[in-house]
Tab-separated table of C-alpha atoms in Angstrom:
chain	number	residue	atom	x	y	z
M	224	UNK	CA	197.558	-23.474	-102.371
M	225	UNK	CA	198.676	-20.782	-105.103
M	226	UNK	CA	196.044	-22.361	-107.543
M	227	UNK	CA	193.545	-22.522	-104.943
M	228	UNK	CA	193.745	-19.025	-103.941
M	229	UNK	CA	193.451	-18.075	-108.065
M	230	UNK	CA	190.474	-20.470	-108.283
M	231	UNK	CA	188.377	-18.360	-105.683
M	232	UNK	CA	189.335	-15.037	-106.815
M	233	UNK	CA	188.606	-15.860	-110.473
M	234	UNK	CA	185.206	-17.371	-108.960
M	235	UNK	CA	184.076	-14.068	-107.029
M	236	UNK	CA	186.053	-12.043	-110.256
M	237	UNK	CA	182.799	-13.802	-112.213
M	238	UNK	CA	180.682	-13.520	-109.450
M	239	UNK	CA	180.786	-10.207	-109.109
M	240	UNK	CA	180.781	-9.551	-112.960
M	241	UNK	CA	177.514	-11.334	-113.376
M	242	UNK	CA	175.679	-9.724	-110.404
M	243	UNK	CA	176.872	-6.318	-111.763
M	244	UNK	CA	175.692	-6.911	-115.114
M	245	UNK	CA	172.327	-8.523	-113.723
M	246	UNK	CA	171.706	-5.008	-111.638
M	247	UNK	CA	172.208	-3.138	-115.061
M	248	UNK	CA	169.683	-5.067	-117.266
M	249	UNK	CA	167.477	-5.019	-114.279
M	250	UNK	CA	167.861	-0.605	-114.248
M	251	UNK	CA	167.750	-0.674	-118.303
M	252	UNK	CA	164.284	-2.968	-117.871
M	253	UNK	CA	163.096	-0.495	-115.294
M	254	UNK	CA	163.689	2.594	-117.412
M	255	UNK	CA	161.964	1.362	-120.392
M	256	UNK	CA	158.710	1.656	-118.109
M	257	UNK	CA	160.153	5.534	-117.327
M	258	UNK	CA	160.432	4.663	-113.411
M	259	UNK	CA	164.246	5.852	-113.660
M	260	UNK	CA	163.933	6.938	-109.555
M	261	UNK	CA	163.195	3.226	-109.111
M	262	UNK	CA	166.348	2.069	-111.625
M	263	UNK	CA	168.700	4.868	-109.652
M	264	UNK	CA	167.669	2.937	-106.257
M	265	UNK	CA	168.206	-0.614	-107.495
M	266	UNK	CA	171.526	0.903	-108.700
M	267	UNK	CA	172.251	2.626	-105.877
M	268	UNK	CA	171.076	-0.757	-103.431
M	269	UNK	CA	173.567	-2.966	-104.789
M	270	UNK	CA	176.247	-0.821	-102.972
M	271	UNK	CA	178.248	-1.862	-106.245
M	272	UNK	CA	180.727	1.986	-106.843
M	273	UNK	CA	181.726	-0.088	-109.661
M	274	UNK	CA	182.706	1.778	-112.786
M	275	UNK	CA	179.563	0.412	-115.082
M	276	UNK	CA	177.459	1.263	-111.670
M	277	UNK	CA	178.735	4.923	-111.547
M	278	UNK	CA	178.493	5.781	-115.716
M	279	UNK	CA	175.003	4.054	-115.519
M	280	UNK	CA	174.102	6.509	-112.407
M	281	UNK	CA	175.903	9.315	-113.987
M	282	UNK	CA	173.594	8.926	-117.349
M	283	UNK	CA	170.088	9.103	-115.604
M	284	UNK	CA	170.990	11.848	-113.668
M	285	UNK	CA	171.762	13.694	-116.864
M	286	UNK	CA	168.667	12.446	-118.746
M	287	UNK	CA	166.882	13.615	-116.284
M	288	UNK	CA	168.864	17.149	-115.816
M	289	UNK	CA	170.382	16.982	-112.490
M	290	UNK	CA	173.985	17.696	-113.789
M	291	UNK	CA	174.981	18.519	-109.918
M	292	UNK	CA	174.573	14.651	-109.648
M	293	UNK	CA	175.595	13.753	-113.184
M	294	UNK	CA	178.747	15.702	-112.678
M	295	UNK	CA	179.212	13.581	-109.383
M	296	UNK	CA	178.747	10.113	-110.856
M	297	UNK	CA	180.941	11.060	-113.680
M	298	UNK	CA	183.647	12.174	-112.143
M	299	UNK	CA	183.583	8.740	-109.894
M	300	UNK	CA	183.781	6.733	-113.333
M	301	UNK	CA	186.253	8.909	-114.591
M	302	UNK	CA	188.555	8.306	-111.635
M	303	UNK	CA	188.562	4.574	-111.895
M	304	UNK	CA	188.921	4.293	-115.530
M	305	UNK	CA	189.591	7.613	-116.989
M	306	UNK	CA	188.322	8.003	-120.799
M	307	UNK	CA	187.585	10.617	-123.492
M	308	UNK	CA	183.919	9.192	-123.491
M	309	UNK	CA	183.131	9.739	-119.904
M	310	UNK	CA	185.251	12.852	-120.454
M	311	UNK	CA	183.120	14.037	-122.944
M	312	UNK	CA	179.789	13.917	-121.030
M	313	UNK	CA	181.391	15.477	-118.069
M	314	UNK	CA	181.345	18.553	-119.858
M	315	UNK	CA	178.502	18.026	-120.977
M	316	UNK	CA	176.957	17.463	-117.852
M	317	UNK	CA	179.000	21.283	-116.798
M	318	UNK	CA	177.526	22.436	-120.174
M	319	UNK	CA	174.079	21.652	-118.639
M	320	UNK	CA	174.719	22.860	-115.564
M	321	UNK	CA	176.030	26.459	-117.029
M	322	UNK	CA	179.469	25.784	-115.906
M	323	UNK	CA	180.431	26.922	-119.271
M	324	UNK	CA	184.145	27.723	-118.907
M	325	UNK	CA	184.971	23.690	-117.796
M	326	UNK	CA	183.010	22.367	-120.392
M	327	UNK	CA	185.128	23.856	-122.713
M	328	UNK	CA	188.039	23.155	-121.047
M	329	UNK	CA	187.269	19.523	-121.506
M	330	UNK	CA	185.267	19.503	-124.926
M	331	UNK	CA	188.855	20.855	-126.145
M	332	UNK	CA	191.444	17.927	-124.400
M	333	UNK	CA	188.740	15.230	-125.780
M	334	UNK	CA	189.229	16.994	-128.854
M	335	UNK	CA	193.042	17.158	-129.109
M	336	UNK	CA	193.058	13.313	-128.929
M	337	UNK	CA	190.417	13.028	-131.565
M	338	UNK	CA	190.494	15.966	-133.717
M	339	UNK	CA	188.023	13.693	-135.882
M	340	UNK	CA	184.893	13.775	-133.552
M	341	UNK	CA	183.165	16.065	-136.102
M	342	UNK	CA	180.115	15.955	-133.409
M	343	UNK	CA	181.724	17.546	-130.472
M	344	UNK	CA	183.657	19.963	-132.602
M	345	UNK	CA	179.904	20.887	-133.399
M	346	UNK	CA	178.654	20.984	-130.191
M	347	UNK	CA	181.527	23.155	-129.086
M	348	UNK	CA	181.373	25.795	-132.403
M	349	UNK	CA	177.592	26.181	-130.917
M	350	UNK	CA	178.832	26.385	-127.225
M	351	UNK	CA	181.551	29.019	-128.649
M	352	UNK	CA	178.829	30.890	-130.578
M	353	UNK	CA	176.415	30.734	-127.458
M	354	UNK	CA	179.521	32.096	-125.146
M	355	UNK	CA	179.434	35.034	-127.552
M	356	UNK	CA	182.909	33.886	-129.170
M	357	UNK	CA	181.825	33.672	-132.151
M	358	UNK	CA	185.416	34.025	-134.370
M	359	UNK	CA	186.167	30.329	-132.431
M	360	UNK	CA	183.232	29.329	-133.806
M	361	UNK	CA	183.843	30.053	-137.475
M	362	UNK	CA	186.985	28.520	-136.969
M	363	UNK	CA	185.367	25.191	-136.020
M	364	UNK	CA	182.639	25.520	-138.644
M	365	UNK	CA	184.894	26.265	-141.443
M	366	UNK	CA	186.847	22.729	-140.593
M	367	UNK	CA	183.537	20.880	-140.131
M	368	UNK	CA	182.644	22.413	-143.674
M	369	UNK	CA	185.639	21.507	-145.303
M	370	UNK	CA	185.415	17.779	-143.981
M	371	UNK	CA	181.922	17.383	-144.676
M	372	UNK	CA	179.998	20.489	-147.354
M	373	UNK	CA	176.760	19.202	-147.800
M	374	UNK	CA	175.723	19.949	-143.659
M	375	UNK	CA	172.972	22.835	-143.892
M	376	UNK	CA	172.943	23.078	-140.121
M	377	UNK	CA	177.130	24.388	-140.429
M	378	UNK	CA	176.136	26.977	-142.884
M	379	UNK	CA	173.277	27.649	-141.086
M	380	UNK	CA	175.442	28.406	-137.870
M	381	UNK	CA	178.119	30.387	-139.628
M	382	UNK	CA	175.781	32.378	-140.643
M	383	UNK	CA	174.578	33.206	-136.962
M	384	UNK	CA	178.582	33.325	-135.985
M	385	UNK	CA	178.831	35.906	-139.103
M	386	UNK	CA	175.719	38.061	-137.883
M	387	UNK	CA	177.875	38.122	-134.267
M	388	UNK	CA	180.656	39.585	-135.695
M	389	UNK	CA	178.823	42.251	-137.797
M	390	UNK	CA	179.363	40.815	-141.131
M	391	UNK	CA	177.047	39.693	-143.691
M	392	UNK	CA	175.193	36.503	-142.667
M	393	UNK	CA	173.219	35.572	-145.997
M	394	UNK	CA	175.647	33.425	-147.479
M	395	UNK	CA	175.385	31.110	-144.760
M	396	UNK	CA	171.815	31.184	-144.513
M	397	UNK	CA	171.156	30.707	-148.378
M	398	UNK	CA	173.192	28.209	-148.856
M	399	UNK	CA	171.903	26.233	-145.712
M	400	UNK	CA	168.556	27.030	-147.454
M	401	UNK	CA	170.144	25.856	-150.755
M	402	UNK	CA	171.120	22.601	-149.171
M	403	UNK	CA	168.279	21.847	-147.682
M	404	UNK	CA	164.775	23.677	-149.563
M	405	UNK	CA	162.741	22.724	-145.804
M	406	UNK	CA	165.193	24.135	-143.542
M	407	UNK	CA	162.915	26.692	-141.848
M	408	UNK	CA	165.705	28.310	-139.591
M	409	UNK	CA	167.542	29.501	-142.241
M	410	UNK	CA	164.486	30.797	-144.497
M	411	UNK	CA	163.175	32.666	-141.178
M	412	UNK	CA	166.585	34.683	-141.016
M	413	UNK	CA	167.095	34.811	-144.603
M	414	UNK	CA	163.148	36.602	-144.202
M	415	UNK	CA	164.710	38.880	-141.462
M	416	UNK	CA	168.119	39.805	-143.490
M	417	UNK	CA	166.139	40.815	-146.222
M	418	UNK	CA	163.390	42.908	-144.410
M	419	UNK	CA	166.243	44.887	-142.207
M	420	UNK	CA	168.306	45.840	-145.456
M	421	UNK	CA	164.874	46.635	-147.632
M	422	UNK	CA	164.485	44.347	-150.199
M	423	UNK	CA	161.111	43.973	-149.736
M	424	UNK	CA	160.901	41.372	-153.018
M	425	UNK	CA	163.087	39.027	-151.750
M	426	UNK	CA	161.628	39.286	-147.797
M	427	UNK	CA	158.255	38.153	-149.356
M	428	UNK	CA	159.862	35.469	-150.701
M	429	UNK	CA	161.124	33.895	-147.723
M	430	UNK	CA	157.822	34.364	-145.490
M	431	UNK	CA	156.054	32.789	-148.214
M	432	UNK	CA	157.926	29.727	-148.463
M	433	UNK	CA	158.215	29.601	-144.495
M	434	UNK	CA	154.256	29.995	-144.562
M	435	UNK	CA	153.750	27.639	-146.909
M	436	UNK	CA	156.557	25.199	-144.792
M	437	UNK	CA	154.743	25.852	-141.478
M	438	UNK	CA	151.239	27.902	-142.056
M	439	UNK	CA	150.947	28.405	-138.150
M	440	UNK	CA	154.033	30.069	-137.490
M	441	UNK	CA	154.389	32.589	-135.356
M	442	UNK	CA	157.593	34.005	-136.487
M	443	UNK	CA	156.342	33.839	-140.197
M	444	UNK	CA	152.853	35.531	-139.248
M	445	UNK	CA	154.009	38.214	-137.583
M	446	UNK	CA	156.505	39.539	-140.889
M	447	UNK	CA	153.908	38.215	-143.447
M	448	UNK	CA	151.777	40.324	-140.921
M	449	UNK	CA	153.999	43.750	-141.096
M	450	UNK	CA	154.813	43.174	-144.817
M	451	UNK	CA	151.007	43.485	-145.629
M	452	UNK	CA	150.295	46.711	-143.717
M	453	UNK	CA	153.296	48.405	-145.384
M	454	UNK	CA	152.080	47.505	-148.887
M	455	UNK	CA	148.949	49.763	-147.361
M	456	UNK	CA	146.991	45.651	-147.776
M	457	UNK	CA	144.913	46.476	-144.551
M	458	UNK	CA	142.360	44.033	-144.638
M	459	UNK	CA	144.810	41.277	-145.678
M	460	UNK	CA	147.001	42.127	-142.404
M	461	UNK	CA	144.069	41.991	-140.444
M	462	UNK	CA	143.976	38.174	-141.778
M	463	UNK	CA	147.010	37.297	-140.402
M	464	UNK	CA	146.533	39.332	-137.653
M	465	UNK	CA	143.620	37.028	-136.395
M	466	UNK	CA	145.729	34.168	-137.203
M	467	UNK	CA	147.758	35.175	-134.714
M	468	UNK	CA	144.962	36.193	-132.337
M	469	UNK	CA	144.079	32.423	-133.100
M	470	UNK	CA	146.725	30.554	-131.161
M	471	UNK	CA	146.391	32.978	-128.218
M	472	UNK	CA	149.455	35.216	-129.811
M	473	UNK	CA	147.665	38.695	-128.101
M	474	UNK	CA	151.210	40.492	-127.861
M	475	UNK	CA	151.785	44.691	-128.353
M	476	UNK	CA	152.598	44.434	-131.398
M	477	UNK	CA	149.623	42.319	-132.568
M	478	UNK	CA	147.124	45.029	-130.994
M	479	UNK	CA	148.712	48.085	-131.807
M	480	UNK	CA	148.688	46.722	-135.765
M	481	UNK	CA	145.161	45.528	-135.012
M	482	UNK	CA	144.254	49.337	-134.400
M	483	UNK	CA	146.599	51.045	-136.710
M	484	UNK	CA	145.040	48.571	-139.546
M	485	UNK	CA	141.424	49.459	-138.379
M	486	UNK	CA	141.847	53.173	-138.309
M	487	UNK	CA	143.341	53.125	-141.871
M	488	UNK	CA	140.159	51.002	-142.781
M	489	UNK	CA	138.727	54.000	-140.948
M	490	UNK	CA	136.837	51.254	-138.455
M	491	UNK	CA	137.028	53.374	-135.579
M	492	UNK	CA	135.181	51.392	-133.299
M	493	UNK	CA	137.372	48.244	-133.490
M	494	UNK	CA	140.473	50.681	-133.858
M	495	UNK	CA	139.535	52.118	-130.508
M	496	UNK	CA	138.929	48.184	-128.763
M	497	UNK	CA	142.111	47.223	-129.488
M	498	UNK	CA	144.343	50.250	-128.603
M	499	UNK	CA	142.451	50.306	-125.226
M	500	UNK	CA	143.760	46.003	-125.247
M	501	UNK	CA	146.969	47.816	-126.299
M	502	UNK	CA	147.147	50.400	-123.551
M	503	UNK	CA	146.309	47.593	-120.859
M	504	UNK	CA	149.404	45.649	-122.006
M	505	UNK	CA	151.440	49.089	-121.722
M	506	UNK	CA	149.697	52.186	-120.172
M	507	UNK	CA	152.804	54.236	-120.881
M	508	UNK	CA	153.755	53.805	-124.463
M	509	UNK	CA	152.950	57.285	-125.907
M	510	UNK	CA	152.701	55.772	-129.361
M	511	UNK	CA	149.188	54.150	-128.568
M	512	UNK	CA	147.953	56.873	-126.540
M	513	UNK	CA	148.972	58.891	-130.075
M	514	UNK	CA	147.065	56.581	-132.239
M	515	UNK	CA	144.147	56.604	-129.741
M	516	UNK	CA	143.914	60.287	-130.140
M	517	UNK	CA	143.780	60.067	-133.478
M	518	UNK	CA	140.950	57.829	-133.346
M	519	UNK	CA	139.334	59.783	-131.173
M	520	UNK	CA	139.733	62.784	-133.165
M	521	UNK	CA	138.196	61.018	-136.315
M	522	UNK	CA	134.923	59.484	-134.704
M	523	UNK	CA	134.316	63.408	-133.417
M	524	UNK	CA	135.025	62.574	-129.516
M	525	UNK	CA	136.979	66.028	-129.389
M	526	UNK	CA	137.627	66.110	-125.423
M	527	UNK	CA	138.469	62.687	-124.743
M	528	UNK	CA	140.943	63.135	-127.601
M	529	UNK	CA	142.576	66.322	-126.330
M	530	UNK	CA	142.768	64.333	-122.753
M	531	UNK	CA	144.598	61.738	-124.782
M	532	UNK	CA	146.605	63.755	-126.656
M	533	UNK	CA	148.160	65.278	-123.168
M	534	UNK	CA	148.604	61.855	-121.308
M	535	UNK	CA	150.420	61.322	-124.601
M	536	UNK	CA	153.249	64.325	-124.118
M	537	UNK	CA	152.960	63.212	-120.909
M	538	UNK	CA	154.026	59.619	-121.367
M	539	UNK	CA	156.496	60.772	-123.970
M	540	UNK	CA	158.495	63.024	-121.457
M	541	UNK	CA	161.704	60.396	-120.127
M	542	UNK	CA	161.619	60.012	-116.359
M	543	UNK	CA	165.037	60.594	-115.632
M	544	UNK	CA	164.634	61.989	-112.159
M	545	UNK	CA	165.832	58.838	-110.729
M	546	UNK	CA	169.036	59.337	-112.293
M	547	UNK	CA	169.937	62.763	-111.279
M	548	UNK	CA	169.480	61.956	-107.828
M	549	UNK	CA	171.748	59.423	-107.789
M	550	UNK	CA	173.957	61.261	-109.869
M	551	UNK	CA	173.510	64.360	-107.107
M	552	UNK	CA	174.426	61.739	-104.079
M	553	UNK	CA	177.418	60.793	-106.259
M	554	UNK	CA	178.458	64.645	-106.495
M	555	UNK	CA	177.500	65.102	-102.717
M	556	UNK	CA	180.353	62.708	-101.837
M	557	UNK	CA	182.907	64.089	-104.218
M	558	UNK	CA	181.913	67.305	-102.017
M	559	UNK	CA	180.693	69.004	-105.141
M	560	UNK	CA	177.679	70.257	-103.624
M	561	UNK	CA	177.242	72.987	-106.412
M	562	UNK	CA	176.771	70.307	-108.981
M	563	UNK	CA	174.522	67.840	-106.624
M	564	UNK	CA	171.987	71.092	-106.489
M	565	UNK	CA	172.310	71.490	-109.990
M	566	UNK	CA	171.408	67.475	-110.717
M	567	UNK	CA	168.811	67.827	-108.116
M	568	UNK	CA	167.419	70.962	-109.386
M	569	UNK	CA	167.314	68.964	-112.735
M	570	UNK	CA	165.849	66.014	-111.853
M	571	UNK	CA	163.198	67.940	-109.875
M	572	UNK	CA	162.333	69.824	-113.268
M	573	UNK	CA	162.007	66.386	-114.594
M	574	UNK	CA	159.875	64.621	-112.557
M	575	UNK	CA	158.099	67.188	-109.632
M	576	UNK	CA	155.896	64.193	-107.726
M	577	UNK	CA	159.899	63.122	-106.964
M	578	UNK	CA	159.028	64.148	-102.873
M	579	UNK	CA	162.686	62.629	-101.967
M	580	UNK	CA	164.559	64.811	-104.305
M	581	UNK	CA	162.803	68.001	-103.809
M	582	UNK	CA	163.779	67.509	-99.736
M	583	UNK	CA	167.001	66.322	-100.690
M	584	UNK	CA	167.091	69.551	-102.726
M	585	UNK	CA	166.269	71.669	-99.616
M	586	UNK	CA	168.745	69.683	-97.334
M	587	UNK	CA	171.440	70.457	-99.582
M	588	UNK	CA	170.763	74.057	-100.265
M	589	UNK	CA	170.489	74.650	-96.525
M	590	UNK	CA	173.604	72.969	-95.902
M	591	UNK	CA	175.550	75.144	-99.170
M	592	UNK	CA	173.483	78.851	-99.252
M	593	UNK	CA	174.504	81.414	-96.626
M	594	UNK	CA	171.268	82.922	-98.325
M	595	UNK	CA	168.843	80.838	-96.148
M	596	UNK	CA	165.815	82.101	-97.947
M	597	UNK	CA	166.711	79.438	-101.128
M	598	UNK	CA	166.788	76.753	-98.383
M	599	UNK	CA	163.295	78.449	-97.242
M	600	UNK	CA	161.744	77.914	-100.242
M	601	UNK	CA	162.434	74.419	-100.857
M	602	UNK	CA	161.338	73.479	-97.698
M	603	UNK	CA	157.901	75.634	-97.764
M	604	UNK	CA	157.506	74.086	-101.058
M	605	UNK	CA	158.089	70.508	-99.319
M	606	UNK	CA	155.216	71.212	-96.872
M	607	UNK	CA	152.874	72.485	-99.892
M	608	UNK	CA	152.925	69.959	-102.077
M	609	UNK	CA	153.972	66.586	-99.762
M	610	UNK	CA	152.528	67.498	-96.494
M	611	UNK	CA	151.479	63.186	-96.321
M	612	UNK	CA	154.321	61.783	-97.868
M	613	UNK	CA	157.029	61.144	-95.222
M	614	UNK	CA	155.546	62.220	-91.813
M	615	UNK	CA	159.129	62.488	-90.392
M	616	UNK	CA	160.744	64.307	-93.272
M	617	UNK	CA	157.502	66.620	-93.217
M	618	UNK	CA	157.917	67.348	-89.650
M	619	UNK	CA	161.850	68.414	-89.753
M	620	UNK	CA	160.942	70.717	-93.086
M	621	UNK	CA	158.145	72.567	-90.692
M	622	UNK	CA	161.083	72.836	-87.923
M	623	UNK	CA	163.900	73.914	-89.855
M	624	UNK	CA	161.325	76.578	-91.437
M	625	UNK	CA	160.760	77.916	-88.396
M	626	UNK	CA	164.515	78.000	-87.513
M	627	UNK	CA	165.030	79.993	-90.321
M	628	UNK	CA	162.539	82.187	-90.626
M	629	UNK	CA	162.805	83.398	-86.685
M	630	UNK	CA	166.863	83.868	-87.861
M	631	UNK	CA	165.664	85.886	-90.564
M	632	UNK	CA	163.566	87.897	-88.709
M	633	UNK	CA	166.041	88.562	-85.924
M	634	UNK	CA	168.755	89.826	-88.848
């Protein structure tokens, strides 16, 4: 009876083996053709919660990017047959998902059993480095250096993980670059390092070799770009310039060194066309109503210049008025109503179309002044200037006038 019993279990054991095993190759035919929806319901049909079944699950999910139901599957894998390797793309799945914190958590345990897997400790010094921890992540890249020197792409990163910290991140760019003569990353920072610290020599250098690596490059373009017009090479700017302009690249920066290039090549007409592309991008950047002026100024168009020149101040002057009234309602609270006058006083200097802060301004100085007449004032000047802005507001400044001035007239 015993062996009978064995027999049939050992029977279904196979059974069940071979119809889980047919479902998989049936999913992994399916997702060769890219159907995986129809390869997660033949999956899911076979009402098989089978380990294989759930890891299978678990990986389309996260080839796909739903880590919600990634994170689901794995974690029904993990629980029946826990392992590093389903442990592993757990947090990756939570890495996915932005769960940051537990893919850590686990990258590290998977790690303490197999301080070895010189892949994850990657993946983690970049996760570190992303997570703005960047002295973890030199730690890791210093022991994936040490193991194995001749990876451009750890230099590469300690060199990022340096530039975090404040210290100099050359070292690890050059000798990613030294490594490896096509790695364009590092040559595009090397480009930068040198630009920001003037050496101008060695910048060149760099955006040349990345140009010559990638000829289309937008990063590359735009310093090869810059470098030009600051060796005064204005037509040669405009060059790259329209290489940019080329793949649709019409950015602020491109147009405003469109028009400061023109101007200097004292083509005023095409100077003017692309400030004005400039200004439509940014209406308030004073720098481009500057330049405009300027160009203005040089093709003779005196008024239209001097109207420039004034939106210019205008544009320059910081609209702070925003903050001092906030800063005033803080103050009001505190019961420093001295100081909220003063910060709405200020911010009313600042910005005068501010309607709220000049009534606010009024409210408060009624409320503070046994001298009514300063309350007066702010009010009349409320009714002057915003009789349309707030009907309601308008209405109780042309009451409380009243009030005041029929108090004052009976003192």
């Amino acid at each position: 009876m015993k062996k009978k019993l064995l027999i049939i279990v050992i029977i279904l054991f196979y059974v069940n083996t071979e119809a889980q095993v047919s479902v998989l190759v049936q999913a992994d035919s399916i997702l060769q053709t890219g159907n995986y929806r129809l390869a997660l319901q033949q999956l899911k049909k076979s009402n098989d919660e089978s380990y294989a079944i759930s890891k299978k699950i678990a990986s389309i999910y996260q080839t796909v990017g739903n880590s919600a139901k990634a994170i689901k599957y794995y974690q029904k894998a993990f629980q029946l047959q826990p392992s590093d390797e389903i442990k592993e793309q757990l947090a990756k799945s939570y890495q996915f998902s932005g769960n940051t914190a537990k893919a850590i958590r686990l990258f590290n345990e998977v790690l303490q059993g197999n301080p070895n897997n010189y892949l994850l400790k990657y993946t983690l010094a970049k996760l570190y480095l992303a997570e703005r921890n960047a002295q973890q992540s030199i730690t890791l890249l210093n022991e994936l250096i040490e193991n194995d020197p001749s990876n451009p792409n750890y230099y590469y990163q300690l060199g990022k993980a340096y530039e975090k910290t404040g210290k100099d991140p050359s070292k690890g760019y050059l000798k990613a670059y030294l490594l490896d003569s096509l790695h364009i990353k590092s040559i595009y920072q090397l480009a930068k390092f040198f630009k920001a610290i003037k050496v101008r020599d060695s910048s060149e250098l760099f955006i040349d070799i990345g140009l010559k690596l990638n000829p289309k490059s937008l990063n590359f373009l735009q310093l090869k770009a810059q470098n030009e017009f600051l060796n005064k090479a204005y037509d040669s700017t405009i060059t790259y310039l329209k290489k940019l302009e080329a793949q649709n690249f019409k950015t602020l920066f491109v147009y405003k060194l469109f028009g400061l290039s023109y101007y200097k090549l004292k083509d005023y007409e095409n100077a003017l066309a692309y400030f004005n592309k400039a200004k439509q991008l940014d209406f308030r950047d004073a720098s481009i109503l500057y330049n405009k002026g300027l160009v203005l100024k040089a093709m003779g168009k005196y008024k239209m210049a001097e109207i420039t020149f004034f939106m210019s101040i205008l544009s320059q002057k910081p609209d702070v008025d925003k903050n001092y009234y906030q800063m005033g309602l803080v103050q009001l609270e505190q019961k420093r109503i001295k100081n909220a006058i003063s910060s709405f006083e200020k911010g009313y200097k600042n910005n005068s179309r501010n309607h709220i802060l000049l009534f606010q301004l009024a409210l408060t100085a009624d409320d503070y002044y046994d001298d009514k007449k300063i309350a007066l004032q702010y009010f009349e000047k409320y009714i002057n200037t915003f009789p349309e802005k707030d009907k309601k507001s308008t209405a109780y400044a042309k009451q409380r006038s009243k009030e005041i001035r029929k108090a004052l007239f009976m003192k």
